[in-house]
Coordinates of C-alpha atoms in Angstrom, one line a residue:
Chain A
X78 CA -16.2 -22.2 -9.6
X79 CA -16.8 -25.0 -12.0
X80 CA -16.1 -23.2 -15.2
X81 CA -12.4 -22.9 -14.4
X82 CA -10.1 -25.1 -16.4
X83 CA -8.3 -27.6 -14.2
X84 CA -4.9 -26.6 -15.6
X85 CA -3.5 -23.5 -17.2
X86 CA -0.1 -23.5 -18.8
X87 CA 0.2 -27.0 -17.4
X88 CA -0.2 -26.1 -13.8
X89 CA -3.2 -26.8 -11.5
X90 CA -5.7 -24.0 -11.1
X91 CA -8.0 -23.5 -8.1
X92 CA -10.5 -20.9 -7.1
X93 CA -10.0 -19.2 -3.7
X94 CA -13.0 -17.0 -2.8
X95 CA -13.7 -16.5 -6.5
X96 CA -10.1 -15.6 -7.3
X97 CA -8.0 -17.5 -9.8
X98 CA -5.0 -19.2 -8.2
X99 CA -2.3 -21.0 -10.1
X100 CA -0.1 -23.5 -8.2
X101 CA 3.2 -23.3 -10.0
X102 CA 6.2 -25.6 -9.3
X103 CA 9.3 -23.6 -8.8
X104 CA 11.1 -25.0 -11.8
X105 CA 8.3 -23.6 -14.1
X106 CA 7.9 -20.3 -12.2
X107 CA 9.6 -18.0 -14.6
X108 CA 8.2 -19.9 -17.6
X109 CA 4.6 -19.5 -16.4
X110 CA 5.0 -15.9 -15.5
X111 CA 6.4 -15.3 -19.0
X112 CA 3.5 -17.2 -20.5
X113 CA 1.0 -15.1 -18.5
X114 CA 2.9 -11.9 -19.5
X115 CA 2.4 -12.8 -23.1
X116 CA -1.3 -13.4 -22.4
X117 CA -1.6 -9.8 -21.1
X118 CA -0.7 -10.0 -17.4
X119 CA 1.9 -7.3 -17.7
X120 CA 1.7 -5.8 -14.3
X121 CA 3.2 -7.5 -11.2
X122 CA 1.0 -5.9 -8.6
X123 CA 2.2 -7.7 -5.5
X124 CA 4.8 -10.2 -4.5
X125 CA 5.0 -11.6 -1.0
X126 CA 5.6 -14.8 0.9
X127 CA 4.0 -16.8 3.6
X128 CA 5.8 -19.0 6.2
X129 CA 3.6 -22.1 6.7
X130 CA 5.8 -23.5 9.5
X131 CA 3.0 -23.9 12.0
X132 CA 0.1 -24.5 9.5
X133 CA 1.3 -27.2 7.1
X134 CA -2.2 -28.7 6.4
X135 CA -3.5 -26.0 4.1
X136 CA -5.8 -26.4 1.2
X137 CA -3.8 -26.9 -2.0
X138 CA -4.5 -29.3 -4.8
X139 CA -3.6 -32.9 -4.1
X140 CA -0.7 -33.2 -6.4
X141 CA 1.1 -30.1 -5.1
X142 CA 3.5 -30.9 -2.3
X143 CA 3.2 -28.4 0.5
X144 CA 6.5 -26.7 1.5
X145 CA 7.4 -24.4 4.3
X146 CA 7.5 -21.2 2.3
X147 CA 5.2 -20.0 -0.4
X148 CA 5.8 -17.1 -2.7
X149 CA 2.6 -15.4 -3.7
X150 CA 2.5 -13.3 -6.8
X151 CA -0.4 -11.2 -7.9
X152 CA -0.5 -10.4 -11.6
X153 CA -2.8 -8.0 -13.3
X154 CA -4.0 -7.7 -16.8
X155 CA -4.9 -4.1 -17.6
X156 CA -6.5 -5.0 -20.9
X157 CA -8.7 -7.9 -19.7
X158 CA -9.3 -6.4 -16.2
X159 CA -8.3 -9.7 -14.6
X160 CA -6.1 -10.8 -11.8
X161 CA -4.3 -14.1 -11.3
X162 CA -2.5 -15.2 -8.3
X163 CA 0.5 -17.6 -8.3
X164 CA 1.5 -19.7 -5.3
X165 CA 4.9 -21.2 -5.6
X166 CA 6.1 -23.7 -3.0
X167 CA 9.7 -23.1 -1.8
X168 CA 11.4 -25.9 0.0
X169 CA 14.1 -25.6 2.6
X170 CA 15.3 -22.6 4.7
X171 CA 17.9 -21.3 2.3
X172 CA 16.4 -22.0 -1.0
X173 CA 16.6 -19.6 -3.9
X174 CA 13.9 -18.5 -6.2
X175 CA 14.4 -17.0 -9.7
X176 CA 13.9 -13.3 -9.7
X177 CA 11.2 -11.7 -11.8
X178 CA 13.2 -8.5 -12.2
X179 CA 14.0 -9.0 -15.9
X180 CA 10.3 -9.3 -16.8
X181 CA 8.8 -7.1 -14.1
X182 CA 11.2 -4.4 -12.9
X183 CA 8.5 -3.4 -10.5
X184 CA 9.0 -6.5 -8.4
X185 CA 12.4 -5.3 -7.3
X186 CA 11.5 -3.7 -4.0
X187 CA 9.0 -6.5 -3.2
X188 CA 11.5 -9.2 -3.7
X189 CA 13.9 -7.3 -1.5
X190 CA 11.2 -7.1 1.1
X191 CA 10.6 -10.9 1.0
X192 CA 14.4 -11.5 1.3
X193 CA 14.5 -9.1 4.3
X194 CA 11.5 -10.6 6.0
X195 CA 11.7 -14.3 5.1
X196 CA 15.3 -14.8 4.1
X197 CA 14.3 -16.2 0.7
X198 CA 17.0 -15.3 -1.8
X199 CA 16.1 -14.3 -5.4
X200 CA 18.5 -15.4 -8.1
X201 CA 19.2 -12.7 -10.7
X202 CA 18.1 -9.8 -8.5
X203 CA 20.3 -6.8 -9.1
X204 CA 20.5 -5.6 -5.5
X205 CA 19.5 -8.2 -2.9
X206 CA 20.0 -6.3 0.3
X207 CA 17.8 -5.7 3.3
X208 CA 15.2 -3.0 2.6
X209 CA 13.3 -2.4 5.8
X210 CA 15.5 -3.8 8.5
X211 CA 19.0 -2.4 9.2
X212 CA 21.8 -4.0 7.3
X213 CA 23.3 -5.8 10.3
X214 CA 20.0 -7.2 11.6
X215 CA 20.0 -10.8 12.5
X216 CA 17.2 -13.1 11.5
X217 CA 14.1 -12.6 9.3
X218 CA 11.2 -11.2 11.3
X219 CA 8.2 -12.6 9.5
X220 CA 9.4 -16.2 9.8
X221 CA 7.1 -18.0 12.2
X222 CA 10.1 -19.1 14.4
X223 CA 11.2 -15.6 14.8
X224 CA 10.1 -14.5 18.3
X225 CA 8.1 -11.4 18.8
X226 CA 10.4 -9.9 21.4
X227 CA 9.0 -7.9 24.2
X228 CA 10.0 -5.4 26.8
X229 CA 9.0 -6.6 30.3
X230 CA 6.6 -4.3 32.0
X231 CA 8.1 -3.0 35.2
X232 CA 5.6 -2.7 38.0
X233 CA 7.6 -2.1 41.1
X234 CA 11.2 -3.4 40.9
X235 CA 13.0 -4.8 37.9
X236 CA 12.1 -8.4 37.3
X237 CA 14.7 -10.7 38.9
X238 CA 15.8 -14.0 37.5
X239 CA 13.1 -16.6 37.4
Chain B
X240 CA 13.6 -12.6 22.8
X241 CA 15.4 -11.0 20.0
X242 CA 18.5 -9.0 20.4
X243 CA 19.5 -6.1 18.3
X244 CA 23.1 -6.4 17.1
X245 CA 25.2 -3.8 18.6
X246 CA 27.2 -1.4 16.4
X247 CA 30.9 -1.5 16.9
X248 CA 31.2 2.3 17.0
X249 CA 32.4 4.6 14.2
X250 CA 30.8 4.5 10.8
X251 CA 28.9 1.2 11.5
X252 CA 26.6 3.1 13.8
X253 CA 25.3 5.5 11.2
X254 CA 25.9 3.7 7.9
X255 CA 23.4 1.4 6.3
X256 CA 26.2 -0.4 4.5
X257 CA 25.1 -2.2 1.4
X258 CA 21.7 -0.5 1.3
X259 CA 23.4 2.7 0.3
X260 CA 24.2 4.0 -3.2
X261 CA 27.6 2.5 -3.9
X262 CA 30.4 4.0 -6.1
X263 CA 30.0 3.2 -9.7
X264 CA 32.8 0.7 -10.0
X265 CA 31.3 -1.3 -7.2
X266 CA 27.9 -1.7 -8.8
X267 CA 26.8 -4.5 -11.1
X268 CA 25.5 -3.6 -14.5
X269 CA 21.9 -4.5 -13.8
X270 CA 21.8 -2.5 -10.6
X271 CA 23.4 0.5 -12.4
X272 CA 20.6 0.2 -15.0
X273 CA 18.0 0.5 -12.2
X274 CA 19.7 3.3 -10.3
X275 CA 20.1 5.4 -13.4
X276 CA 16.4 4.8 -14.2
X277 CA 17.3 3.1 -17.4
X278 CA 15.9 -0.3 -16.8
X279 CA 13.4 0.1 -19.6
X280 CA 15.4 2.4 -21.9
X281 CA 18.9 1.0 -22.3
X282 CA 20.6 -2.3 -22.6
X283 CA 23.3 -3.4 -20.1
X284 CA 25.9 -2.9 -22.8
X285 CA 25.0 0.7 -23.4
X286 CA 25.0 1.4 -19.7
X287 CA 28.4 0.0 -19.1
X288 CA 29.5 2.2 -21.9
X289 CA 27.8 5.1 -20.1
X290 CA 29.5 4.1 -16.9
X291 CA 32.9 4.5 -18.6
X292 CA 32.1 8.0 -19.7
X293 CA 31.6 9.5 -16.3
X294 CA 34.7 9.7 -14.3
X295 CA 34.5 9.4 -10.5
X296 CA 36.3 12.7 -10.0
X297 CA 33.5 14.7 -11.7
X298 CA 30.6 13.2 -9.8
X299 CA 29.7 13.0 -6.2
X300 CA 27.3 11.0 -4.2
X301 CA 25.2 13.0 -1.8
X302 CA 22.7 12.1 0.8
X303 CA 19.3 13.7 1.0
X304 CA 17.2 12.9 4.0
X305 CA 16.0 11.1 6.1
X306 CA 15.5 14.4 7.9
X307 CA 14.9 16.6 4.8
X308 CA 11.7 18.6 5.0
X309 CA 10.7 17.8 1.4
X310 CA 11.0 14.1 1.8
X311 CA 7.6 13.7 3.6
X312 CA 8.8 12.1 6.7
X313 CA 11.8 9.8 6.7
X314 CA 12.5 9.0 3.0
X315 CA 16.2 9.1 2.4
X316 CA 17.5 9.5 -1.1
X317 CA 21.1 9.0 -2.3
X318 CA 21.9 10.9 -5.4
X319 CA 24.9 10.8 -7.7
X320 CA 25.3 14.2 -9.1
X321 CA 27.4 15.7 -11.9
X322 CA 27.1 19.4 -11.2
X323 CA 23.4 19.8 -10.6
X324 CA 22.3 16.9 -12.7
X325 CA 21.1 13.7 -11.2
X326 CA 22.9 10.7 -12.7
X327 CA 21.8 7.9 -10.4
X328 CA 19.6 7.8 -7.4
X329 CA 18.4 5.3 -4.8
X330 CA 15.7 5.5 -2.2
X331 CA 16.8 4.1 1.2
X332 CA 13.8 3.3 3.3
X333 CA 13.0 1.5 6.5
X334 CA 13.4 4.3 9.0
X335 CA 9.8 4.0 10.1
X336 CA 9.6 0.3 10.0
X337 CA 7.6 -1.0 13.0
X338 CA 6.8 -4.5 12.0
X339 CA 3.1 -4.0 11.4
X340 CA 2.7 -7.1 9.4
X341 CA 4.2 -9.2 12.2
X342 CA 2.0 -7.3 14.7
X343 CA -1.0 -8.1 12.5
X344 CA -0.5 -11.8 13.1
X345 CA -0.7 -11.3 16.9
X346 CA -4.0 -9.3 16.8
X347 CA -7.5 -10.7 16.3
X348 CA -9.5 -9.7 13.3
X349 CA -11.4 -7.4 15.6
X350 CA -8.2 -5.6 16.7
X351 CA -6.6 -5.7 13.3
X352 CA -8.2 -2.5 12.2
X353 CA -6.3 -0.5 14.8
X354 CA -3.1 -1.8 13.4
X355 CA -3.6 -1.3 9.7
X356 CA -5.2 2.1 10.1
X357 CA -1.8 3.4 11.2
X358 CA 0.0 2.5 8.0
X359 CA -1.2 5.2 5.6
X360 CA -1.9 7.8 8.2
X361 CA -3.2 10.3 5.6
X362 CA -5.9 8.0 4.4
X363 CA -6.7 5.7 7.3
X364 CA -10.2 4.7 6.2
X365 CA -8.8 3.0 3.1
X366 CA -6.6 0.7 5.2
X367 CA -9.4 -0.2 7.4
X368 CA -11.6 -0.8 4.4
X369 CA -9.3 -3.1 2.6
X370 CA -8.6 -5.1 5.7
X371 CA -12.4 -5.4 6.5
X372 CA -13.2 -6.4 2.9
X373 CA -10.6 -9.1 3.0
X374 CA -11.9 -10.4 6.3
X375 CA -15.4 -10.3 5.1
X376 CA -14.5 -12.2 1.9
X377 CA -13.0 -15.0 4.1
X378 CA -16.0 -15.0 6.4
X379 CA -18.4 -14.9 3.5
X380 CA -20.4 -12.1 5.2
X381 CA -22.3 -9.5 3.3
X382 CA -22.5 -6.2 4.9
X383 CA -25.9 -4.2 4.9
X384 CA -26.3 -1.6 2.2
X385 CA -26.1 1.3 4.7
X386 CA -22.7 0.1 5.9
X387 CA -21.5 0.0 2.3
X388 CA -22.6 3.5 1.6
X389 CA -21.3 4.9 4.9
X390 CA -17.9 3.3 4.0
X391 CA -18.1 5.0 0.6
X392 CA -18.9 8.3 2.1
X393 CA -16.1 8.2 4.6
X394 CA -13.6 7.0 1.9
X395 CA -14.5 9.7 -0.6
X396 CA -14.2 12.4 2.1
X397 CA -10.9 10.8 3.1
X398 CA -9.8 11.0 -0.5
X399 CA -10.5 14.7 -0.5
X400 CA -8.6 15.3 2.8
X401 CA -5.7 13.2 1.6
X402 CA -5.5 15.1 -1.7
X403 CA -5.8 18.4 0.2
X404 CA -2.8 17.3 2.2
X405 CA -1.0 16.6 -1.0
X406 CA -2.0 20.1 -2.3
X407 CA -0.5 21.6 0.9
X408 CA 2.8 19.7 0.9
X409 CA 3.2 19.9 -2.9
X410 CA 2.7 23.6 -2.8
X411 CA 5.2 24.0 0.1
X412 CA 7.8 21.9 -1.6
X413 CA 7.7 24.1 -4.7
X414 CA 7.7 27.3 -2.8
X415 CA 4.0 28.2 -2.8
X416 CA 4.0 28.4 1.0
X417 CA 0.6 30.0 1.3
X418 CA -0.8 26.9 -0.4
X419 CA 0.3 24.9 2.6
X420 CA -1.9 26.9 4.9
X421 CA -4.9 26.6 2.5
X422 CA -4.5 22.8 2.1
X423 CA -4.3 22.3 5.9
X424 CA -7.4 24.5 6.3
X425 CA -9.5 22.4 4.0
X426 CA -8.2 19.2 5.5
X427 CA -9.0 20.5 9.0
X428 CA -12.7 20.9 8.2
X429 CA -12.8 17.2 7.0
X430 CA -10.9 16.0 10.0
X431 CA -13.4 17.8 12.3
X432 CA -16.1 15.8 10.5
X433 CA -14.2 12.6 11.0
X434 CA -13.9 13.4 14.7
X435 CA -17.6 14.0 15.0
X436 CA -18.4 10.6 13.3
X437 CA -15.7 8.4 14.7
X438 CA -14.3 10.2 17.8
X439 CA -10.9 10.5 16.3
X440 CA -9.3 12.7 13.7
X441 CA -6.9 10.1 12.4
X442 CA -6.4 6.4 13.0
X443 CA -10.1 6.1 13.3
X444 CA -10.7 2.4 13.4
X445 CA -14.2 3.1 12.2
X446 CA -14.6 0.7 9.3
X447 CA -14.5 -2.8 10.9
X448 CA -15.2 -6.3 9.7
X449 CA -19.0 -6.6 9.5
X450 CA -19.8 -2.9 8.9
X451 CA -18.8 0.3 10.6
X452 CA -18.3 1.0 14.3
X453 CA -21.3 3.4 14.7
X454 CA -24.0 5.0 12.8
X455 CA -23.6 8.5 11.5
X456 CA -24.4 11.1 14.1
X457 CA -27.3 13.5 14.0
X458 CA -26.7 16.4 11.7
X459 CA -24.1 14.6 9.6
X460 CA -25.9 15.5 6.3
X461 CA -25.7 19.2 7.1
X462 CA -22.0 19.0 8.1
X463 CA -21.2 17.2 4.8
X464 CA -23.2 19.7 2.8
X465 CA -21.3 22.6 4.5
X466 CA -18.0 21.0 3.5
X467 CA -19.1 20.4 0.0
X468 CA -20.3 24.0 -0.4
X469 CA -17.1 25.4 1.0
X470 CA -14.8 23.4 -1.2
X471 CA -15.5 24.3 -4.8
X472 CA -14.8 28.1 -4.5
X473 CA -11.6 27.2 -2.7
X474 CA -10.5 24.8 -5.4
X475 CA -11.1 27.6 -7.9
X476 CA -8.7 29.7 -5.8
X477 CA -6.2 26.9 -6.2
X478 CA -6.6 27.2 -9.9
X479 CA -5.7 30.9 -9.7
X480 CA -2.9 30.3 -7.3
X481 CA -1.3 27.4 -9.0
X482 CA -2.9 25.7 -12.1
X483 CA -3.0 28.7 -14.4
X484 CA 0.0 30.4 -12.9
X485 CA 3.1 30.7 -15.3
X486 CA 5.7 30.1 -12.5
X487 CA 3.9 27.0 -11.3
X488 CA 3.6 25.6 -14.9
X489 CA 7.2 26.3 -15.7
X490 CA 8.2 24.6 -12.5
X491 CA 6.2 21.5 -13.0
X492 CA 5.6 20.8 -16.7
X493 CA 7.8 18.3 -18.4
X494 CA 9.3 17.0 -15.2
X495 CA 9.6 13.4 -14.2
X496 CA 7.9 12.2 -17.4
X497 CA 6.7 8.6 -17.6
X498 CA 5.0 6.6 -20.3
X499 CA 2.2 4.1 -19.6
X500 CA 4.5 1.1 -20.5
X501 CA 7.1 2.3 -18.0
X502 CA 4.5 2.9 -15.2
X503 CA 3.0 -0.6 -15.7
X504 CA 6.5 -2.2 -15.8
X505 CA 7.4 -0.5 -12.5
X506 CA 4.1 -1.4 -10.9
X507 CA 3.1 2.2 -10.4
X508 CA -0.6 2.8 -9.7
X509 CA -2.9 5.6 -8.8
X510 CA -2.3 9.2 -10.0
X511 CA 1.2 8.2 -11.4
X512 CA -0.4 5.6 -13.7
X513 CA -3.3 7.8 -14.6
X514 CA -1.0 10.8 -15.4
X515 CA 0.4 8.8 -18.3
X516 CA -3.0 8.7 -19.9
X517 CA -4.1 5.2 -18.9
X518 CA -7.6 5.3 -17.4
X519 CA -7.1 2.7 -14.7
X520 CA -9.0 3.4 -11.5
X521 CA -10.1 0.3 -9.5
X522 CA -13.3 2.1 -8.6
X523 CA -14.3 1.9 -12.2
X524 CA -12.3 -0.9 -13.7
X525 CA -12.8 -3.4 -10.9
X526 CA -15.7 -2.0 -8.8
X527 CA -16.0 -2.7 -5.2
X528 CA -18.5 -1.4 -2.6
X529 CA -21.2 0.4 -4.7
X530 CA -19.0 2.4 -7.0
X531 CA -20.8 0.9 -10.0
X532 CA -23.9 2.8 -8.9
X533 CA -22.4 6.3 -8.8
X534 CA -21.4 8.5 -11.7
X535 CA -17.9 9.9 -11.8
X536 CA -15.1 10.4 -14.3
X537 CA -11.6 8.9 -14.2
X538 CA -9.2 11.9 -14.4
X539 CA -6.3 11.1 -16.7
X540 CA -3.2 13.1 -17.8
X541 CA -1.5 13.3 -21.1
X542 CA 2.2 13.7 -20.6
X543 CA 2.8 11.9 -17.3
X544 CA 4.7 14.8 -15.7
X545 CA 4.6 16.4 -12.3
X546 CA 2.0 18.9 -13.5
X547 CA -0.3 16.2 -14.6
X548 CA -0.1 14.4 -11.3
X549 CA -0.9 17.6 -9.5
X550 CA -3.9 18.4 -11.8
X551 CA -5.2 14.8 -11.5
X552 CA -5.3 15.1 -7.8
X553 CA -7.0 18.5 -7.9
X554 CA -9.6 17.2 -10.2
X555 CA -10.1 14.0 -8.3
X556 CA -11.2 16.2 -5.4
X557 CA -13.9 17.6 -7.7
X558 CA -14.9 14.1 -8.7
X559 CA -15.1 13.0 -5.1
X560 CA -17.3 15.9 -4.3
X561 CA -19.6 14.7 -7.2
X562 CA -19.6 11.2 -5.7
X563 CA -20.4 12.4 -2.2
X564 CA -23.4 14.4 -3.5
X565 CA -24.7 11.2 -5.0
X566 CA -24.0 9.3 -1.8
X567 CA -26.1 11.9 0.1
X568 CA -29.0 11.2 -2.2
X569 CA -28.7 7.5 -2.3
X570 CA -27.8 6.8 1.4
X571 CA -30.2 3.9 2.4
X572 CA -31.7 3.4 5.8
X573 CA -31.1 0.3 7.9
X574 CA -28.4 -1.4 9.8
X575 CA -24.9 0.0 9.9
X576 CA -23.4 -3.4 10.6
X577 CA -24.2 -7.1 10.2
X578 CA -26.6 -8.4 12.8
X579 CA -24.6 -11.5 13.3
X580 CA -23.7 -11.9 17.0
X581 CA -20.7 -14.1 16.0
X582 CA -19.1 -11.2 14.1
X583 CA -20.3 -7.9 15.5
X584 CA -21.0 -7.1 19.1
X585 CA -24.6 -6.7 20.3
X586 CA -26.0 -3.2 20.9
X587 CA -25.1 -1.9 24.3
X588 CA -28.7 -1.9 25.6
X589 CA -29.0 -5.6 24.9
X590 CA -26.2 -6.5 27.2
X591 CA -28.1 -5.3 30.3
X592 CA -31.1 -7.6 29.6
X593 CA -29.8 -10.6 27.8
X594 CA -27.3 -13.1 29.1
X595 CA -26.6 -14.4 25.6
X596 CA -25.7 -10.9 24.4
X597 CA -23.3 -10.5 27.3
X598 CA -21.7 -13.8 26.5
X599 CA -21.3 -12.8 22.8
X600 CA -19.9 -9.5 23.8
X601 CA -17.4 -11.0 26.1
X602 CA -16.3 -13.7 23.7
X603 CA -15.9 -11.2 20.8
X604 CA -13.7 -8.9 22.7
X605 CA -11.6 -11.5 24.4
X606 CA -11.3 -14.3 21.9
X607 CA -12.4 -12.6 18.7
X608 CA -14.3 -14.4 16.0
X609 CA -12.9 -17.4 14.1
X610 CA -12.4 -17.0 10.4
X611 CA -12.5 -20.1 8.2
X612 CA -9.3 -21.3 6.6
X613 CA -8.5 -19.7 3.2
X614 CA -6.6 -16.9 1.5
X615 CA -7.7 -13.9 -0.3
X616 CA -6.4 -10.8 -2.0
X617 CA -8.5 -7.7 -2.0
X618 CA -7.6 -4.3 -3.6
X619 CA -9.1 -0.9 -3.4
X620 CA -8.2 2.4 -5.0
X621 CA -6.6 4.5 -2.3
X622 CA -5.6 8.2 -3.0
X623 CA -2.1 6.9 -3.8
X624 CA -3.0 3.9 -5.9
X625 CA -3.8 0.2 -5.5
X626 CA -4.0 -0.7 -1.8
X627 CA -4.1 -4.4 -1.5
X628 CA -4.5 -6.8 1.5
X629 CA -3.5 -10.4 1.3
X630 CA -4.9 -12.4 4.1
X631 CA -4.2 -16.0 5.0
X632 CA -6.5 -17.5 7.6
X633 CA -5.8 -20.8 9.4
X634 CA -9.2 -21.1 11.1
X635 CA -8.2 -19.3 14.3
X636 CA -9.2 -15.8 15.5
X637 CA -6.0 -14.2 14.2
X638 CA -4.7 -13.9 10.7
X639 CA -2.0 -16.4 9.9
X640 CA -0.5 -13.8 7.5
X641 CA -1.5 -10.3 6.9
X642 CA 0.2 -8.5 4.0
X643 CA -0.6 -5.0 2.9
X644 CA 0.4 -4.0 -0.6
X645 CA 1.2 -0.4 0.0
X646 CA 0.9 1.8 -3.1
X647 CA 3.5 4.3 -1.8
X648 CA 6.0 1.4 -1.3
X649 CA 5.7 0.3 -4.9
X650 CA 5.4 3.8 -6.4
X651 CA 8.7 4.8 -4.8
X652 CA 10.5 2.4 -7.3
X653 CA 9.7 4.8 -10.1
X654 CA 11.7 7.5 -8.5
X655 CA 15.1 6.6 -10.0
X656 CA 13.5 6.5 -13.4
X657 CA 11.9 9.9 -13.0
X658 CA 14.8 11.6 -11.4
X659 CA 17.4 10.6 -13.9
X660 CA 18.8 13.5 -15.9
X661 CA 16.9 16.1 -13.9
X662 CA 18.2 18.8 -11.6
X663 CA 18.4 18.5 -7.9
X664 CA 15.8 21.2 -7.4
X665 CA 13.5 19.2 -9.7
X666 CA 14.0 16.2 -7.6
X667 CA 12.0 17.9 -4.8
X668 CA 9.1 18.4 -7.2
X669 CA 9.2 14.8 -8.4
X670 CA 9.4 13.3 -4.9
X671 CA 6.5 15.5 -4.0
X672 CA 4.4 14.4 -7.0
X673 CA 4.7 10.7 -6.0
X674 CA 3.1 11.7 -2.7
X675 CA 4.7 8.9 -0.6
X676 CA 3.4 8.3 2.9
X677 CA 6.3 6.8 4.7
X678 CA 4.1 5.0 7.3
X679 CA 2.9 2.9 4.5
X680 CA 6.2 2.5 2.7
X681 CA 7.9 1.1 5.8
X682 CA 5.0 -0.4 7.6

């Protein structure tokens, strides 16, 4: 869409299938969410992450450096009936992201899920433990380098060593 | 291959460790705020003051579930009680986790519906719908009008059946056991219709990218009309049995109260949000399918308590009946899926006479169709709230990332807030009023 401003709160804006997407650098993440909150985006509908390990060349604005992980936040403005989506690039395997808990208490379970599934830690989160996997689970299942795991199908005899 | 770490025996085999509700002294102030449902009401200072008031000797932490009949499957709650009063609580989930988002990355878009439909097993059509809408948004395909209206018909009937299930379980949780039988009976007639249309009672995989799997069978209109005629007198019976009944009212009114601001802050959607008086229904506020062409009312509550959430669902059944009547009148003729051989399979008869149709059929079911690179978030109003699907495509035939925003998962966060200060017996009523479906919570 051509009527979209190129930047909003100082970060690049793109349109993805008609939806407004803000590409927020991680240093300005909380600040932009706060600015959007003041604008009326008071509901954090969804918070998730994507591991772009095997798909680095994705469509993002030229001046945004693609990282391995992306935090994707969907905010909703009840008054204006609008949505915005934030995409935050997260570098490194063990990087931390500031938590939105203070502003959106409803992001609590979703941040825990992202921590559980991707191993991304949220700074300032009150209870950062695994939520879906058992506490002693090793690895983070939704990472792309986490193998699916399979049970071999036994046709006649148990498979021998190959 | 992944290995599951082995427990060392003893407590480690059964305990979830840090996921559990910890003793007071071991809990940080912010976490204590959340567990006592006071995130929005008290400052950290006043909570630490409160923490000092309660001595450990007078309270106990008890475990409820995951095998408790009122927890709708495998929800486990840990409650800190002082006598019968709930001071803190924490839902512990994950007992039904089957890695469906990971599985979704291994399946083609064609197969994806079979996966997502198993998430919210009480309203499978909504899961298929949101996945199909997201795929179609990425493909930039427009489905024929008849497919849209068939989708609406099935979704509204599914909303009725899902709410009937809620009526049944909610009644049972609160001691109105006959209500359970009635709720199941109504749901049964709807499931029989689903079976006639889709071949399956649940997990239908009927709504697919590009349209629906098959056209409606002969005599569908009469079947729907029979259901629609049977329902209203039975709903009137529910009113006699529950809505107007003093015991029911005493049991549910004023329990688990939420304000609109609290519901928004906690991300609660669906009947929980509407019970606070906020008229937010995606069918009206952000229309999808053809909901802007039918007339219906958004049912809202006033106090945001358990009774309001019950009454909202009961009246949403009535609104859905209204919508279905309009759908019967407006159902257009035409294709029930896109006639694009790259997306939908050719009709069975064409395969016998056309080599090209055979090739398309084979390619579709082995490789699947390729979806252009992009990302999209689509949301629909499921019986439990906003059901969203975030899809990332990398240009191949499988989603690069498929994330489902389950309303039950997010709504569960409001439990500590609603339970705080109530009785244990009321906790059952409050959990029931959230209507969580654990298949969707854990995915």
